[in-house]
Each structure stands twice: as structure tokens, then as C-alpha cells.
mmCIF file of C-alpha atoms in Angstrom:
data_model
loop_
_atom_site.group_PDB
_atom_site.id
_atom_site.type_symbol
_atom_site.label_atom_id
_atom_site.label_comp_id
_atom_site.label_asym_id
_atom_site.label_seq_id
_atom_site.Cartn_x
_atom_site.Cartn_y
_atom_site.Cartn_z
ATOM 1 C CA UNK R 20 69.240 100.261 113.803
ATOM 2 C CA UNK R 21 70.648 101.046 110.337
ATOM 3 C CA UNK R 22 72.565 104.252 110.350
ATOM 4 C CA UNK R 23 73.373 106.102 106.803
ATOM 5 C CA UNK R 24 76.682 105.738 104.975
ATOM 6 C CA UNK R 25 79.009 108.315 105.722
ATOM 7 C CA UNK R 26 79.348 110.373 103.001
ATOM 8 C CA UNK R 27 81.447 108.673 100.070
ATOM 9 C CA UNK R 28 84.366 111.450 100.069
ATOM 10 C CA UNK R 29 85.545 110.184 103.100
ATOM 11 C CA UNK R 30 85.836 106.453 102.463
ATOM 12 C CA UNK R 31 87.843 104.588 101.088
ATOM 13 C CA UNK R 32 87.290 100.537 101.513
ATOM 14 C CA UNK R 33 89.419 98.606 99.552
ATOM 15 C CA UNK R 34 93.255 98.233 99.076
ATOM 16 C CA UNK R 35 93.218 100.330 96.118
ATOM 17 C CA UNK R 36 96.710 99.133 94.487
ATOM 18 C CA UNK R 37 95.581 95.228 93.639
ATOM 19 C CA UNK R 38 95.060 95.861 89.824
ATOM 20 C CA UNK R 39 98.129 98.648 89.234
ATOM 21 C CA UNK R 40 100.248 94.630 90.181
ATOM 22 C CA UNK R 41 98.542 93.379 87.528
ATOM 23 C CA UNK R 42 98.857 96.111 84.945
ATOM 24 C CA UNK R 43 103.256 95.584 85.161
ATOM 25 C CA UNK R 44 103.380 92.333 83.451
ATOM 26 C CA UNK R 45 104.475 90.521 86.755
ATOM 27 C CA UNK R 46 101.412 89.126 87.705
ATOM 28 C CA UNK R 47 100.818 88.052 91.693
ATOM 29 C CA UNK R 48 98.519 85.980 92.002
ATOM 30 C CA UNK R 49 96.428 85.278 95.407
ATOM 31 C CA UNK R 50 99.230 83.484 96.663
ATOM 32 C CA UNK R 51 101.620 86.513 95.697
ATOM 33 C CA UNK R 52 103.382 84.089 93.337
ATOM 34 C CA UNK R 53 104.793 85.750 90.218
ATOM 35 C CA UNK R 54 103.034 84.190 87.007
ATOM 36 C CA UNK R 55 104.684 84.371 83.177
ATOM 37 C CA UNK R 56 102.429 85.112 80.704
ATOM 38 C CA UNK R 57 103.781 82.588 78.786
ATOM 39 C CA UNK R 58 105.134 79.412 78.756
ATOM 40 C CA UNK R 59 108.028 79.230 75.966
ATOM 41 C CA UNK R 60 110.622 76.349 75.151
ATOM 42 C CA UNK R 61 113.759 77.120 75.369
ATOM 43 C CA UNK R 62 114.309 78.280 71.749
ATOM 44 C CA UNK R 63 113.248 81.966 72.051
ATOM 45 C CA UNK R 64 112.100 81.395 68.082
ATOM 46 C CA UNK R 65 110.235 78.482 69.390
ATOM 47 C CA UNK R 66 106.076 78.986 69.363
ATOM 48 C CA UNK R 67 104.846 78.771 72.519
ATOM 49 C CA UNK R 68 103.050 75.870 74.294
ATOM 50 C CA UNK R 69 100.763 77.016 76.424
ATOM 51 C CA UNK R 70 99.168 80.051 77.487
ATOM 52 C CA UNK R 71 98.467 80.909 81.532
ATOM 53 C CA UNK R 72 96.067 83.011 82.365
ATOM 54 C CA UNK R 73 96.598 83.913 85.938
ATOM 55 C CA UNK R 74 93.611 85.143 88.199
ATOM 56 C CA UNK R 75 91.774 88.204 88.610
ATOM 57 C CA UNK R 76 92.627 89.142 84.588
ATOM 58 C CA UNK R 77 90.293 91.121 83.032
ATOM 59 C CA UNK R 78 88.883 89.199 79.679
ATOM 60 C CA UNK R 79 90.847 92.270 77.931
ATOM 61 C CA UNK R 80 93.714 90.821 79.006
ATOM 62 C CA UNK R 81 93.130 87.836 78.196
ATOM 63 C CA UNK R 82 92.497 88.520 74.592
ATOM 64 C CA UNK R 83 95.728 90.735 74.445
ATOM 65 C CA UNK R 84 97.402 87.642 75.452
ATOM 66 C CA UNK R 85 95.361 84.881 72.943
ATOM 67 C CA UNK R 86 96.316 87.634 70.321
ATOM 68 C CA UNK R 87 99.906 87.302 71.047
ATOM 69 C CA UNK R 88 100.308 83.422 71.644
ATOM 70 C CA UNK R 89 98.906 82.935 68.482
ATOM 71 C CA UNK R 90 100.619 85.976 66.815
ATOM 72 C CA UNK R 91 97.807 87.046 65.654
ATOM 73 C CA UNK R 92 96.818 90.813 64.581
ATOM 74 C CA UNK R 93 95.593 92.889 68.117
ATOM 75 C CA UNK R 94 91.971 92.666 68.206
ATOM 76 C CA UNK R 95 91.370 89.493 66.883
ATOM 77 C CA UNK R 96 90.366 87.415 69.455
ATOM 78 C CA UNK R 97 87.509 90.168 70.386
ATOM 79 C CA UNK R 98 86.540 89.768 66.987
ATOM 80 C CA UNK R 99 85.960 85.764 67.666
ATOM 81 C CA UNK R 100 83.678 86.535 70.283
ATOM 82 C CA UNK R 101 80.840 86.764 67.787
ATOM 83 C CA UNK R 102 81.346 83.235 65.893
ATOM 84 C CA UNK R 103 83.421 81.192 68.768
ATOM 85 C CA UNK R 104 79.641 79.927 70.159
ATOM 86 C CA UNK R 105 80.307 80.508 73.790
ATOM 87 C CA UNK R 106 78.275 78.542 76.110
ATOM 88 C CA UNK R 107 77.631 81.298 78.569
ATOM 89 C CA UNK R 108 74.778 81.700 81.100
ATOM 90 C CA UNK R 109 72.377 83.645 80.022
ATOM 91 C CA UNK R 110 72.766 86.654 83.007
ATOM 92 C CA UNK R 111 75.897 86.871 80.880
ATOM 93 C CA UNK R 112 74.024 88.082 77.416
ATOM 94 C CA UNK R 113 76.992 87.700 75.371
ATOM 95 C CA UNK R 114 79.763 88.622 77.812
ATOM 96 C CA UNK R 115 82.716 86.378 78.593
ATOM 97 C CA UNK R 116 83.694 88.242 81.609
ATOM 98 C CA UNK R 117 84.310 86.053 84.745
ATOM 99 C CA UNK R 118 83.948 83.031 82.371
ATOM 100 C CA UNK R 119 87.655 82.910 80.796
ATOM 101 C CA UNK R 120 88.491 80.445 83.791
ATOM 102 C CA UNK R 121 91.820 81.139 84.790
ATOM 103 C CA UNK R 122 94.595 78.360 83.999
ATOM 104 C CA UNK R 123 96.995 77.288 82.110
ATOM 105 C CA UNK R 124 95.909 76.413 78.321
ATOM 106 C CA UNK R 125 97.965 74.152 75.924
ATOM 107 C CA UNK R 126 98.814 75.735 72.274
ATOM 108 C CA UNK R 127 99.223 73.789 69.038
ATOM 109 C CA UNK R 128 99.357 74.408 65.850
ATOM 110 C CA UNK R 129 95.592 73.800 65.475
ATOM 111 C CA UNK R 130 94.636 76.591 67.989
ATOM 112 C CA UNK R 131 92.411 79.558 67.492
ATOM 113 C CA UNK R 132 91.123 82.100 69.302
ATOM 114 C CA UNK R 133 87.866 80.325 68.972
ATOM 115 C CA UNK R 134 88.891 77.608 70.436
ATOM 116 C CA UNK R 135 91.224 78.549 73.009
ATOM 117 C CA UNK R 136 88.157 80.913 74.605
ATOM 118 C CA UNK R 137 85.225 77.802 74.174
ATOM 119 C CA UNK R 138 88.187 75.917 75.981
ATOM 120 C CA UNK R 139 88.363 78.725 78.945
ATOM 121 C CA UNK R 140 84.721 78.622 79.526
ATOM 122 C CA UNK R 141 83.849 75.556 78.961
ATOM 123 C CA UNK R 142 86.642 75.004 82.381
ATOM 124 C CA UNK R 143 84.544 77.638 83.596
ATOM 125 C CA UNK R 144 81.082 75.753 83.732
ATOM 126 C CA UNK R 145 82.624 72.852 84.623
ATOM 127 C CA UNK R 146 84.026 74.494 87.481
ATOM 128 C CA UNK R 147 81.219 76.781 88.458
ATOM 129 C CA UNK R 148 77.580 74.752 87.513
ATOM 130 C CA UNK R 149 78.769 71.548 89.523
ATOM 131 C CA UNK R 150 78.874 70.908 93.475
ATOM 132 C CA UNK R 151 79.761 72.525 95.380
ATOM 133 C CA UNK R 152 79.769 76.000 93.646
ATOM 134 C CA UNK R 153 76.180 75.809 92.607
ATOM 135 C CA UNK R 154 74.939 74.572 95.755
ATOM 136 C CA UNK R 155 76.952 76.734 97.754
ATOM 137 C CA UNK R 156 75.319 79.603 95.665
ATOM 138 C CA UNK R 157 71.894 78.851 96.089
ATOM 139 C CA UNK R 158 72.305 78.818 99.980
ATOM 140 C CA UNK R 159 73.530 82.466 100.326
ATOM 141 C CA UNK R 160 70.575 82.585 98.121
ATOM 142 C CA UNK R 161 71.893 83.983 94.541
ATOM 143 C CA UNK R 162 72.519 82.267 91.068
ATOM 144 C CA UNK R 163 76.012 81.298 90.000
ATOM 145 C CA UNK R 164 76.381 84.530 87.771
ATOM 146 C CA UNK R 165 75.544 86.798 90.991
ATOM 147 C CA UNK R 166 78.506 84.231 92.711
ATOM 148 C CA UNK R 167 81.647 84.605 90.050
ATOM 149 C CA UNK R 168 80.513 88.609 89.975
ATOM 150 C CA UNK R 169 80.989 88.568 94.244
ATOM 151 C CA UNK R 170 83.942 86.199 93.637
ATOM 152 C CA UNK R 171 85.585 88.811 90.789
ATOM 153 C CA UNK R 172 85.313 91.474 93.538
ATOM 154 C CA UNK R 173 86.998 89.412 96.382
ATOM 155 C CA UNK R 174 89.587 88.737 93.354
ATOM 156 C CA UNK R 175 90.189 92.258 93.157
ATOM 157 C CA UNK R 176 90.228 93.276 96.584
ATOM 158 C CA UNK R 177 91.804 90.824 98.652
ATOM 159 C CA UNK R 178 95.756 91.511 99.510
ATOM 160 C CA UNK R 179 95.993 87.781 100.553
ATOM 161 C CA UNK R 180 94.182 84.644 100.132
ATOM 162 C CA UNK R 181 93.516 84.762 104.165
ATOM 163 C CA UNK R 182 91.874 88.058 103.584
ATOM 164 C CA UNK R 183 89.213 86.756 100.973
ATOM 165 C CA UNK R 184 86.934 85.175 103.076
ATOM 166 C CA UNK R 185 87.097 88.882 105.176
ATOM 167 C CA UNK R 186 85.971 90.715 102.078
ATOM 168 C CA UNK R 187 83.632 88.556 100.895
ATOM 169 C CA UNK R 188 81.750 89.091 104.094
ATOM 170 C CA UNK R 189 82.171 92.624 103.845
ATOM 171 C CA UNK R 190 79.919 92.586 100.318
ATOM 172 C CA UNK R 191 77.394 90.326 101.962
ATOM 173 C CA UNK R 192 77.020 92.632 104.658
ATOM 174 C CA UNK R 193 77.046 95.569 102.971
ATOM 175 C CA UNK R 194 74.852 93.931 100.195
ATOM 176 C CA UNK R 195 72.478 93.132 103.610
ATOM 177 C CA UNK R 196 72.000 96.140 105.076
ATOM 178 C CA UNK R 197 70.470 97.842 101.681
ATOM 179 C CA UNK R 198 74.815 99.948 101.908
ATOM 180 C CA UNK R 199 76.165 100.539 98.154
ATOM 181 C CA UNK R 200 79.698 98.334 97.749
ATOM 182 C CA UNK R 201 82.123 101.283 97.078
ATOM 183 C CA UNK R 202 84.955 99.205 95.777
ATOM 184 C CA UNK R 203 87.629 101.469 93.977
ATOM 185 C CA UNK R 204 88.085 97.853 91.699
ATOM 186 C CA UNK R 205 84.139 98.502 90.035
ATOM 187 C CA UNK R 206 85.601 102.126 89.316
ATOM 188 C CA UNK R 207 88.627 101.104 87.873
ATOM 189 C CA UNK R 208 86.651 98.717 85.806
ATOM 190 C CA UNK R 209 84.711 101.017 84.326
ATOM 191 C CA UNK R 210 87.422 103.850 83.621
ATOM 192 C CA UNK R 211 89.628 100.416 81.977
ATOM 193 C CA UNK R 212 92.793 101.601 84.478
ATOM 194 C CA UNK R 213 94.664 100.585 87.121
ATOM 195 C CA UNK R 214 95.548 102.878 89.468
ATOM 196 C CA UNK R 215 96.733 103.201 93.743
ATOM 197 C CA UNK R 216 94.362 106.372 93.943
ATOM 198 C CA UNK R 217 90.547 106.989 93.349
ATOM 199 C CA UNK R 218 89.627 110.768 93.189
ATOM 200 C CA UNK R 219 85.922 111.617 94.558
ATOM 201 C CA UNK R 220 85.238 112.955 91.214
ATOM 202 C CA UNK R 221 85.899 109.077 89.964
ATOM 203 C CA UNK R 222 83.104 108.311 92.169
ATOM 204 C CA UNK R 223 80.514 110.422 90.196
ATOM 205 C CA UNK R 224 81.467 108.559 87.135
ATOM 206 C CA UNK R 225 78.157 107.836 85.322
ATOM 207 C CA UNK R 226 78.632 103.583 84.858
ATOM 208 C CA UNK R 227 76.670 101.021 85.996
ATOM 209 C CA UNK R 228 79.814 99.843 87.673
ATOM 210 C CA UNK R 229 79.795 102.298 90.096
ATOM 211 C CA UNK R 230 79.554 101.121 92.987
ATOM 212 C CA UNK R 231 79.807 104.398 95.055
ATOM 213 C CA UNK R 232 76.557 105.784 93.004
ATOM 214 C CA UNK R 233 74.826 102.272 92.213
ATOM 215 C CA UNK R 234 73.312 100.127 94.948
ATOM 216 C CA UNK R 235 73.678 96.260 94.962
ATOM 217 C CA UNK R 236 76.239 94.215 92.602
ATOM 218 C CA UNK R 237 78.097 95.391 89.525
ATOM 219 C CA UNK R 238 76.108 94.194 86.085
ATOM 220 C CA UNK R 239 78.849 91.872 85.404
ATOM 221 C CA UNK R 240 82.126 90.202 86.915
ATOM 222 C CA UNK R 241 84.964 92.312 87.049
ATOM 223 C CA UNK R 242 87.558 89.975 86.348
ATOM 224 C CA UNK R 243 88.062 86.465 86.058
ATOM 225 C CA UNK R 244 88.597 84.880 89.579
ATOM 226 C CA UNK R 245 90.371 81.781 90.391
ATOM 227 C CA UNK R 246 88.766 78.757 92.850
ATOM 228 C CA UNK R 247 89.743 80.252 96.262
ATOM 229 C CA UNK R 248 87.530 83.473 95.463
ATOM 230 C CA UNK R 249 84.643 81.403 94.372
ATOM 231 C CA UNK R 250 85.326 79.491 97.649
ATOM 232 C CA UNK R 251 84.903 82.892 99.510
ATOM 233 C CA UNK R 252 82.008 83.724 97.497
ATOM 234 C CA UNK R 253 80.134 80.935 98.618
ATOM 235 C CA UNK R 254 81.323 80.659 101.693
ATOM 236 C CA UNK R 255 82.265 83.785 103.747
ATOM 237 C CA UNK R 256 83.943 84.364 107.032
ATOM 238 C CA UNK R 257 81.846 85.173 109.816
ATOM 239 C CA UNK R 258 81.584 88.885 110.882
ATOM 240 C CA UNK R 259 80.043 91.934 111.104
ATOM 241 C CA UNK R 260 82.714 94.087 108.874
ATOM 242 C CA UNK R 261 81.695 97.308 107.013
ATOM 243 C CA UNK R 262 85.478 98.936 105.906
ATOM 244 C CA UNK R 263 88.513 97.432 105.635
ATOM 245 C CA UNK R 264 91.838 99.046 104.358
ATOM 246 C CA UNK R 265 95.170 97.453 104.239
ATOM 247 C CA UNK R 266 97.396 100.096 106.008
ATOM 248 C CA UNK R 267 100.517 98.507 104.914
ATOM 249 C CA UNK R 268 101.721 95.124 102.958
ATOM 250 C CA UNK R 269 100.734 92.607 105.108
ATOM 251 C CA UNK R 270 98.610 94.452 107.160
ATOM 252 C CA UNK R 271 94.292 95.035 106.251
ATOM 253 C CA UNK R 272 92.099 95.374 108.742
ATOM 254 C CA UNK R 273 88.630 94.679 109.013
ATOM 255 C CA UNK R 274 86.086 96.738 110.662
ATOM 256 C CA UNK R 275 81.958 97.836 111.714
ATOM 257 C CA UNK R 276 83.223 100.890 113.114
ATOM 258 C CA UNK R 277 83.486 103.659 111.127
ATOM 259 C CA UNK R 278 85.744 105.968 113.239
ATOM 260 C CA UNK R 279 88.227 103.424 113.551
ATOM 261 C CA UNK R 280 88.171 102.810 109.888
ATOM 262 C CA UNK R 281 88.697 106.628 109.397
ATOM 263 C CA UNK R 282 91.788 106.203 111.385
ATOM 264 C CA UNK R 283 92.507 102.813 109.976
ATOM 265 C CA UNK R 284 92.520 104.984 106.502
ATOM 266 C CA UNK R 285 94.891 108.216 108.322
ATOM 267 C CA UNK R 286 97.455 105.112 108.963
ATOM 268 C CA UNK R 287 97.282 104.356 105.290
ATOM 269 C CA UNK R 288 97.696 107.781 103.587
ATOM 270 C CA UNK R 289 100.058 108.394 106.065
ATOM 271 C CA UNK R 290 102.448 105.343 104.549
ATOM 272 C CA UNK R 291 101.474 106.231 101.370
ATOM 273 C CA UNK R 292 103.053 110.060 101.902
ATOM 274 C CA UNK R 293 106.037 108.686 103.695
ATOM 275 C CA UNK R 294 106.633 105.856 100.822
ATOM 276 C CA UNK R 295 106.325 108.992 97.871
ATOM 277 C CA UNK R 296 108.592 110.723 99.897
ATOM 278 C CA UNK R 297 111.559 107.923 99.913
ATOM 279 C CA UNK R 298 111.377 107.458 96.342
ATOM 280 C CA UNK R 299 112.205 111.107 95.946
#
């Protein structure tokens, strides 16, 4: 029998810290692995090379960081969107997001932001619209688009690679049982932060990617996710999870039972307290 939600004040499903790593500049990856923005030669006046764009960026990001391999003036590479001919699906109408395939792009002196983004999602298609992505979509029944936004969300939310198999069945079965998402990542999205904390007044937020007040998936992806997200996206672990929380590095745990999530969540705000109070 399907029971209610519990009322969205009281929980709290996701790690909630994943996107304050990305927002220092020392990017961890989903195999924790620190990733340089860029590549330089050894000659710190040397141009750079190539460009890596390390998973789960948001395409703001990634244009910050076109904008600065090329030196060009901020904002430019938004600009390009308009005239760099994009081959995007059309779910996407126009937005790169989820598309700018994250990897590592060489520079040269012929570059442009025009062609360094047709070069991201071009990787992107090639990646997504072949086997097995596509066919993995279509038999968890969705479209690709509906499978990179799922896979931007498991980018987002998963502490470890392990876990994102765990999450992505957590959005299936919420997604199943007619439950709204409530991932803190679709808030942050739509406020542009990072942050460790979501309020319950962030949860009122008036955005279609809220996924506290909106049912189903976000409009768009959230990010850009690497391969072993779209993996989980198409092919989740087998559960019955609801909540999961991870209570300390290392540590997330998956659950259908509410109570034990609420304590699953006490465990986690009490490390939280204890960790502000040692850096006092």
C-alpha cells in the first residue's frame, strides 16, 4: 500500500556536501581523484594544451573554464552558444546541459569556444545515442535525455562510485511510486550554489527544479555526468530504497524505512555539530 511522504521538513535524502567539493577548485571526481583544471607545460607563460573537464560540472563551469583556456573575455563562450550549431536532442531546446561530455579536450591555436563545445557534445552523442546507452534507456522505458538527466542526479549525489547504482535506484523507486525526488542537488541547481545545508525555506523555492515541490524529473540535467553514472542510469542496483544519507565519509546508507532514516539523519547532524565544533 502506498503511504504519503513524510512531510519534507523532516527529510533530508542526499549527501548534501557533493557540489560545495566541486565549488573549491579541487575537483573529486567519482573515484575521489583530484582533477586540474588545466593541463599546462611546464613554462607557466606557456598556453595551455588541453582543457579537462571533470564530471558532474555544471555547463557554467565549463564555460568559465573554455573562457579561461582560451583567455578569452568572461562570458564569451555563453555568448557562442547561439552560433556554435550544437547538435543537441531536441528535449534539450537549446540547452547544453548534460551534453558538455566530460573529458579531457586538446587546445591549439585554432580553438574556439565554438568549437571546443561542438567537440564536447558531439563526444556526448557519440557516447550517449549508441549501444548500450540507448538501448539500456529504452528498457527502463525513458528516452536518452530523461537518462543523462537521472544520470546528472546520481552524479551529484553519489559519495562513491559503489554508491551510484544505490541512488539511481532510489530515483527509480521514488519516480515509481508517484514520491517527488527531494534531492538538495535540484535545489542547489536552481539557487546556482553549493552548499552542505538546505534550509526548508529552500524547499519552497518557486523552480521547476524543485524537486521537494515538483513531482517526477528535473526539466533538464543538472550537471554533466561521466560514463559510470550513465551506467547507473541505465542500469540500477536492485532494491527497494526510499532515503539514504551518508552519516559520515565513507559511510551512506540506504533505506525503505523511514524511522531508521530519521535516525540514519540524527547520526549525521550529530557529526556535523561535533565536526563545527573541532574547527572552533
Amino acid at each position: 500500500m502506498y503511504q504519503n511522504t513524510p512531510p519534507r521538513s523532516t527529510i533530508r535524502l542526499t549527501r548534501r556536501g557533493r557540489l560545495a567539493l566541486i565549488a573549491t577548485g579541487a575537483v573529486v571526481a567519482g573515484t575521489a581523484v583530484a582533477v586540474p583544471l588545466l593541463s599546462l607545460q611546464s613554462d607557466e607563460d606557456a598556453k595551455p594544451t588541453s582543457l579537462v573537464i571533470p564530471e558532474g560540472w555544471r555547463s557554467s563551469q565549463v564555460y568559465d573554464a573554455v573562457d579561461k583556456a582560451l583567455a578569452r573575455p568572461a562570458g564569451t563562450t555563453r555568448k557562442a552558444l547561439t552560433k556554435a550549431g550544437l547538435k543537441l536532442p531536441t528535449d534539450a531546446e537549446g540547452n547544453p546541459e548534460g551534453w558538455l561530455f566530460p573529458a579531457t579536450y586538446p587546445l591549439d591555436e585554432k580553438s574556439t569556444p565554438e568549437s571546443l563545445l561542438s567537440f564536447m557534445v558531439d563526444t556526448a552523442n557519440k557516447k550517449f545515442n549508441g549501444a548500450p546507452i540507448a538501448a539500456g534507456a529504452q528498457r527502463n522505458a525513458m528516452n536518452v535525455y530523461q537518462a543523462v538527466t537521472i544520470a546528472s542526479i546520481v552524479q551529484a549525489e553519489a559519495a562513491t562510485k559503489a554508491d551510484m547504482g544505490k541512488v539511481a535506484r532510489v530515483v527509480f523507486n521514488r519516480l515509481e511510486r508517484g514520491m517527488p525526488l527531494q534531492m538538495d542537488s535540484t535545489i542547489n541547481y536552481a539557487l546556482n550554489r553549493a552548499t552542505l545545508k538546505t534550509s526548508d525555506a529552500d524547499t519552497r523555492i518557486d523552480s521547476p527544479y524543485n524537486s521537494y515541490q515538483r513531482m517526477g524529473l528535473p526539466p533538464t540535467p543538472i550537471d554533466n555526468p561521466g560514463e559510470d553514472a550513465m551506467r547507473a542510469a541505465i542500469t540500477p542496483a536492485p532494491g527497494d530504497w526510499l532515503y539514504f544519507v551518508t552519516v559520515k565519509p565513507g559511510d551512506t546508507r540506504f533505506t525503505a524505512d523511514y524511522e531508521e532514516h530519521l535516525r540514519n539523519v540524527a547520526e549525521f547532524n550529530a557529526n556535523q555539530k561535533k565536526s563545527a565544533r573541532s574547527t572552533k
